[in-house]
Short mmCIF file of C-alpha atoms in Angstrom, two decimals:
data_model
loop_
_atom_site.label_atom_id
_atom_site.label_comp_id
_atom_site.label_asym_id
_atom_site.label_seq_id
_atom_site.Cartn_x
_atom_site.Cartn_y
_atom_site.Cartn_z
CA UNK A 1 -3.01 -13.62 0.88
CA UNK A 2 -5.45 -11.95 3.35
CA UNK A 3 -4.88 -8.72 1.97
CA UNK A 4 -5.56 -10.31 -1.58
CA UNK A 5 -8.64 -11.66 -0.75
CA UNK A 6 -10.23 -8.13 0.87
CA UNK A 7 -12.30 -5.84 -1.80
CA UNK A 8 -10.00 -3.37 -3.79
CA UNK A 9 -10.00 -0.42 -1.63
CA UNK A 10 -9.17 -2.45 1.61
CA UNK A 11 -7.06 -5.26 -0.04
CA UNK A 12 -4.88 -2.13 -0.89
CA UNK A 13 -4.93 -0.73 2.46
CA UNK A 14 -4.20 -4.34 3.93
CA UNK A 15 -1.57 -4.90 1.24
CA UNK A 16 1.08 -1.77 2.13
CA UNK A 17 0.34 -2.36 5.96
CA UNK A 18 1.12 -5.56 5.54
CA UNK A 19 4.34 -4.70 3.83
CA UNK A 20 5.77 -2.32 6.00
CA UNK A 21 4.70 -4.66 8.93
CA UNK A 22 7.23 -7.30 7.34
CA UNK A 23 10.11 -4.52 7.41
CA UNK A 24 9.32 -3.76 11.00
CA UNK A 25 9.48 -7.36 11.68
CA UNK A 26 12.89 -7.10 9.74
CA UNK A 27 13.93 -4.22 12.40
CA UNK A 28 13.35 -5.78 15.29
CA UNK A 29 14.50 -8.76 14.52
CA UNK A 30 17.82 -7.67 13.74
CA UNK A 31 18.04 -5.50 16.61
CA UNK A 32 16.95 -7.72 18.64
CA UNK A 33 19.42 -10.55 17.97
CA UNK A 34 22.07 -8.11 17.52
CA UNK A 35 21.38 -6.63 20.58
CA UNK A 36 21.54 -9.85 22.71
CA UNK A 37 24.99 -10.80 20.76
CA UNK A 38 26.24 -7.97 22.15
CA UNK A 39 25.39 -8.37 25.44
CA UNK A 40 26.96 -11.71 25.39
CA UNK A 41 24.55 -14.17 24.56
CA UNK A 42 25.20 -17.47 22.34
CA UNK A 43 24.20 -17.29 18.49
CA UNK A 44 21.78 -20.49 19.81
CA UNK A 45 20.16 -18.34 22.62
CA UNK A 46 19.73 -15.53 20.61
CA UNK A 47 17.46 -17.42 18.01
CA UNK A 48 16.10 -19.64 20.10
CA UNK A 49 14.87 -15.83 21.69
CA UNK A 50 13.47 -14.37 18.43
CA UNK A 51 11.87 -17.47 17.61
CA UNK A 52 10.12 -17.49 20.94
CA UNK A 53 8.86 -14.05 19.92
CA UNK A 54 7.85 -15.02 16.48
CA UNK A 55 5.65 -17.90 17.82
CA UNK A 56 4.04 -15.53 20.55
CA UNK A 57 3.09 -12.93 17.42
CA UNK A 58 2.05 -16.01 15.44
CA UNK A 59 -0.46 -16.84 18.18
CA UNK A 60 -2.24 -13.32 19.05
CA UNK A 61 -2.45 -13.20 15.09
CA UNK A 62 -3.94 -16.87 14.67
CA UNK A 63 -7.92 -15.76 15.39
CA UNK A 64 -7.11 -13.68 12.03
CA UNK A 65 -5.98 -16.16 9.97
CA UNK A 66 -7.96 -17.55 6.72
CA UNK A 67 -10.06 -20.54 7.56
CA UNK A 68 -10.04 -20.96 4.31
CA UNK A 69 -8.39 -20.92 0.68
CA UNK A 70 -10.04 -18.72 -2.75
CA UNK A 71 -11.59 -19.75 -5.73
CA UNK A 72 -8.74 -20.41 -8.42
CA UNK A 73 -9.63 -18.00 -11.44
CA UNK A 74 -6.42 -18.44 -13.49
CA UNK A 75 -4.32 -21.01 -14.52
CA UNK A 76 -1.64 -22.65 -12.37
CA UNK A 77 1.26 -20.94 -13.64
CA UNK A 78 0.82 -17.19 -15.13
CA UNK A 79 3.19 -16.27 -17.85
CA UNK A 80 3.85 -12.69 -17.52
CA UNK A 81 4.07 -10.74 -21.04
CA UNK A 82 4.62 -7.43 -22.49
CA UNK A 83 3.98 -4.77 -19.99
CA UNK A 84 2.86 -7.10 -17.53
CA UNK A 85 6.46 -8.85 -18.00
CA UNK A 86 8.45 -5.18 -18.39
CA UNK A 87 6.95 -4.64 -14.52
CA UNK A 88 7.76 -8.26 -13.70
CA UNK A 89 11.10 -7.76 -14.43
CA UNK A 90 11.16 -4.12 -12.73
CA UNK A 91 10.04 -5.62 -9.14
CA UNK A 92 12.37 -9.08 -10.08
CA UNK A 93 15.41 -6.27 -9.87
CA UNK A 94 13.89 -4.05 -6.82
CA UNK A 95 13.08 -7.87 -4.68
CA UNK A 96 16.76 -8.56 -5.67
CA UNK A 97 18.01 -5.79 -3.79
CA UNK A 98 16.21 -6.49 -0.83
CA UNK A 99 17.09 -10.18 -0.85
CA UNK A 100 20.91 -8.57 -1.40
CA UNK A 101 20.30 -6.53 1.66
CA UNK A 102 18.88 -8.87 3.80
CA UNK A 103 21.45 -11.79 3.27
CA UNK A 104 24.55 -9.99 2.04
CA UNK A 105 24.56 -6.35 3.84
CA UNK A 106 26.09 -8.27 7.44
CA UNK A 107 28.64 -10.46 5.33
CA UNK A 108 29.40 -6.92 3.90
CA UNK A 109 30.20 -4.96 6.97
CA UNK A 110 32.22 -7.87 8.70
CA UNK A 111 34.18 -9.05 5.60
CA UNK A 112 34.73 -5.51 4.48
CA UNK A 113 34.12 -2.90 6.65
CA UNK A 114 35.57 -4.93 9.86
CA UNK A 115 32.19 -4.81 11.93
CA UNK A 116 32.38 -7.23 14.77
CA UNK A 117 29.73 -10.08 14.27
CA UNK A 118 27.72 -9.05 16.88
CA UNK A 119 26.59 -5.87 15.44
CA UNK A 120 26.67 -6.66 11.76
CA UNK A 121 22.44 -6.85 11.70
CA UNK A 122 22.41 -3.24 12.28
CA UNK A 123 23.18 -3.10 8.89
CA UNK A 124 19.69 -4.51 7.61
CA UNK A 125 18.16 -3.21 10.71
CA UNK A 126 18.67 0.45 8.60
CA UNK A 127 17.59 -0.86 5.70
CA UNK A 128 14.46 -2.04 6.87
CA UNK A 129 14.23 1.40 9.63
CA UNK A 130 14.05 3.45 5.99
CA UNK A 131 12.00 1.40 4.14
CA UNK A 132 9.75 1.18 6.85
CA UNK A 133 9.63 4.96 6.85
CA UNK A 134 9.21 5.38 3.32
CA UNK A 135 6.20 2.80 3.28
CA UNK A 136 4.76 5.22 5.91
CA UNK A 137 4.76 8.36 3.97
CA UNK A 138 4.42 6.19 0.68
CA UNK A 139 0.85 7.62 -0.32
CA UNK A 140 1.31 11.16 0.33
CA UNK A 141 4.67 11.12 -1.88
CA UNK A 142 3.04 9.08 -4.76
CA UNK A 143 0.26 11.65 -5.10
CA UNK A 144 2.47 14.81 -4.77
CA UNK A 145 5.13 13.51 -6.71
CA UNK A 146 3.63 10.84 -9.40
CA UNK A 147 4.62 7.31 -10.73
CA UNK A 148 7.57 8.56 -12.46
CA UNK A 149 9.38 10.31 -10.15
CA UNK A 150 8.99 7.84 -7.33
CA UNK A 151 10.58 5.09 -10.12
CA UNK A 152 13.46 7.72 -11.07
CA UNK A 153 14.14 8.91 -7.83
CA UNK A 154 13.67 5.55 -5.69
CA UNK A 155 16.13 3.97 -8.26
CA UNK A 156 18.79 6.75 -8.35
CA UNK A 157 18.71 7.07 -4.56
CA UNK A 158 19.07 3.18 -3.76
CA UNK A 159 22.03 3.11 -6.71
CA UNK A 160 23.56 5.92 -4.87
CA UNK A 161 23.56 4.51 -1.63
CA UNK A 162 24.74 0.68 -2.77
CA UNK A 163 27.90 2.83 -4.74
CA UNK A 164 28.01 4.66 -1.12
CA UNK A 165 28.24 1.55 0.91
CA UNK A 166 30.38 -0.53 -1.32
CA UNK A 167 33.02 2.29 -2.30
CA UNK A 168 33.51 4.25 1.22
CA UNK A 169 35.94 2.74 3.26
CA UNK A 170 33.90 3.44 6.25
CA UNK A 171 30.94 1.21 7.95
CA UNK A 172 29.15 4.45 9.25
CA UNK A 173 28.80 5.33 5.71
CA UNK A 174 27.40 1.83 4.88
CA UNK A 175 24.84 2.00 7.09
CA UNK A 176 23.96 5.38 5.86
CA UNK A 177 24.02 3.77 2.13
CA UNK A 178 21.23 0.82 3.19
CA UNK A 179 19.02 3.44 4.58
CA UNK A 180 19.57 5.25 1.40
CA UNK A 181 18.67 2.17 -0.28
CA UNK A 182 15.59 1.03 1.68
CA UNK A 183 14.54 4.85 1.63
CA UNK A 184 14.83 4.33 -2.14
CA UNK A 185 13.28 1.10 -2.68
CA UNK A 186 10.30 1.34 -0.66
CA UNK A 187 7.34 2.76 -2.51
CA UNK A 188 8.99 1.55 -6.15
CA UNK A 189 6.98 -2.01 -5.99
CA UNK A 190 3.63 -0.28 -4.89
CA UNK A 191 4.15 2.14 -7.50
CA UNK A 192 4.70 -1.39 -9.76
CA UNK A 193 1.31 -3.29 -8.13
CA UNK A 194 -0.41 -0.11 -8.68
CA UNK A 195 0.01 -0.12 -12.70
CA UNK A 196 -0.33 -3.88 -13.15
CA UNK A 197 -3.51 -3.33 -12.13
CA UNK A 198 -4.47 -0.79 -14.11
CA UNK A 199 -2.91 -2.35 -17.19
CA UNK A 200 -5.23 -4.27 -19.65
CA UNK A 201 -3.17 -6.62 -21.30
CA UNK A 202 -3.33 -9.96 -18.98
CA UNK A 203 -6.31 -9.84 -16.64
CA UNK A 204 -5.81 -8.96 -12.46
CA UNK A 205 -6.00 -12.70 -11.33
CA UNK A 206 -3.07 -13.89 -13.58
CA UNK A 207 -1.42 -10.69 -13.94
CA UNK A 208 -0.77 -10.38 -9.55
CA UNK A 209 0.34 -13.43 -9.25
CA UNK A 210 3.07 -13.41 -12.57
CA UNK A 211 4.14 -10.17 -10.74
CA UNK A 212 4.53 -11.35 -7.78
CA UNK A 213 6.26 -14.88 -8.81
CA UNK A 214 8.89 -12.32 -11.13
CA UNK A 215 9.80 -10.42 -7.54
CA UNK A 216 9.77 -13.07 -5.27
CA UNK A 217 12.13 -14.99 -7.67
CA UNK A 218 14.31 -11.96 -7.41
CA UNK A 219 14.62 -12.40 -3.38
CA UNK A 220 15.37 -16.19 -4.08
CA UNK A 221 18.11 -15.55 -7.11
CA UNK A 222 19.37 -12.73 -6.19
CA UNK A 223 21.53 -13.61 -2.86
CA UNK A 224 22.69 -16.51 -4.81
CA UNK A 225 23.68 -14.56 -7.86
CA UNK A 226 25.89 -12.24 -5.42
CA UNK A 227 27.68 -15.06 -3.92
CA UNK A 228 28.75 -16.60 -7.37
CA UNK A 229 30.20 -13.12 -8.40
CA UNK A 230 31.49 -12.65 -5.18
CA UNK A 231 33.17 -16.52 -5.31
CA UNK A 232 34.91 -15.59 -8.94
CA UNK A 233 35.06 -11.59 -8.33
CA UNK A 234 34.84 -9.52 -5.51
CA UNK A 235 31.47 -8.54 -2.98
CA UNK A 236 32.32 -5.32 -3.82
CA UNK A 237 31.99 -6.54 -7.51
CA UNK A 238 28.80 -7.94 -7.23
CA UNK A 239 27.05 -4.67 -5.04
CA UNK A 240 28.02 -2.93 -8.00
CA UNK A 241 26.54 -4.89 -10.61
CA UNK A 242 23.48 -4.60 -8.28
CA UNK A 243 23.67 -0.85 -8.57
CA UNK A 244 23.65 -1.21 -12.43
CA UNK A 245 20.49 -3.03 -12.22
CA UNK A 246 18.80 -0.63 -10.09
CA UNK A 247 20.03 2.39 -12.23
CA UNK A 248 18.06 0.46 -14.72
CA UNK A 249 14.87 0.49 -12.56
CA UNK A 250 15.77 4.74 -12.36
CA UNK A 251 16.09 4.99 -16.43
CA UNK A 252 12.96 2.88 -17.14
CA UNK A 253 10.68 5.36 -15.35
CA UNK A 254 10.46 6.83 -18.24
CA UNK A 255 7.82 4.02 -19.18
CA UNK A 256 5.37 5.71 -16.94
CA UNK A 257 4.95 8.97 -18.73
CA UNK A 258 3.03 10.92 -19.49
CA UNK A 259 0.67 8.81 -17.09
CA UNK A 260 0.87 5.84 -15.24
CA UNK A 261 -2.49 5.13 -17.35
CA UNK A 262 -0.17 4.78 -20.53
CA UNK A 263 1.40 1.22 -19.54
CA UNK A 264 -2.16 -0.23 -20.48
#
């Protein structure tokens, strides 16, 4: 919300930092309680530990913190439509994954790949190590390369490495598949806020916010949605059907041709 409420050329700035910051957070995190499970410590210790650290960040951050809320300039709930719904529904899929990652990929590894407890994390700790990456190299490979080909490629190269993970009997090739993934997801949804707000169907201050509610939904459904398939199917099942959806994301790149300009 910060980054929302800076002019455009900083709110953009503040908006990927903020980002990758939340993937980094996602590293350490992980490694952190993974690290202290393996050492020996009690689940309760370890949390109670990266809790401790959270609240210390929390308070060197607090003198940056809003004092205070925006101006409302749409309506309470923004109904995405047309393009501004065909995005939605792009970053509802590419949220999914992440929520998949980030609450299935260490139920993976143990249940399937026979990773002790202690260092299933490690897991998302890739994902987020590649992402994190990706984010950091994001604007030099969306210039050079263009909307489409960060869409077509991000998607085919997280597809490939959820197939990877799920299929090869072998958790050093799993972790390789979630950094594929997070390596392949991480500059799609800029790519995504980028041309919502260049479109000029639904104006910025309802058009963000329906974009953002469609991809945060997918974090929320998304982990649920795998455990019901995985209930009546199999995990591996479900990954799959995750990989469908992001080979989707890959196809529908194809929308931002011959310029990202053409979505308006």
């Amino acid at each position: 919300m910060k980054a929302l409420s800076k002019p455009v050329t900083v709110g953009k700035l503040q908006q990927r930092s903020t980002r990758m910051l939340f993937f980094i957070g996602g590293i350490v995190g992980a490694a952190m309680a993974s690290g202290l499970l393996t050492l020996g410590a009690a689940p309760l210790t370890s949390a109670l530990a990266c809790v401790a650290v959270m609240l210390a960040v929390l308070c060197a951050a607090f003198r940056g913190l809003l004092p205070f809320g925006g101006a409302s300039e749409g309506p309470p709930l923004a109904i995405p439509r047309g393009i501004v719904l065909f995005l939605g529904l792009l970053c509802f899929v590419v949220f999914l994954v992440e929520g998949a990652m980030l609450d299935w990929s260490a139920v993976f590894l143990t249940e399937q790949r026979g990773v002790q407890s202690a260092q299933a994390g490690f897991g998302f700790a890739c994902f987020s190590l590649a992402t994190t990456l990706g984010r950091l190299m994001g604007d030099a490979i969306v210039r050079k390369l263009g909307p489409r080909i960060i869409v077509a490629g991000g998607g085919s190269l997280a597809t490939l490495g959820i197939v990877l993970a799920s299929l090869v009997p072998s958790w050093q090739i799993s972790l390789v598949g979630y950094a594929l993934v997070g390596m392949g997801c991480s500059n799609i949804v800029p790519v995504l806020f980028s041309a919502v707000g260049r479109q000029r169907k639904m104006p910025q201050s309802v058009a963000v916010p329906a974009l953002t509610t469609l991809g945060y939904a997918g974090i929320l459904a998304g982990p649920a949605g795998i455990g019901f398939i995985a209930r009546h199917s199999s995990l591996v099942a479900a990954f799959l059907l995750v990989a469908a959806l992001m080979a989707g994301v890959a196809i529908s790149s194809r929308a931002f041709e011959p310029a990202a300009s053409s979505l308006g």
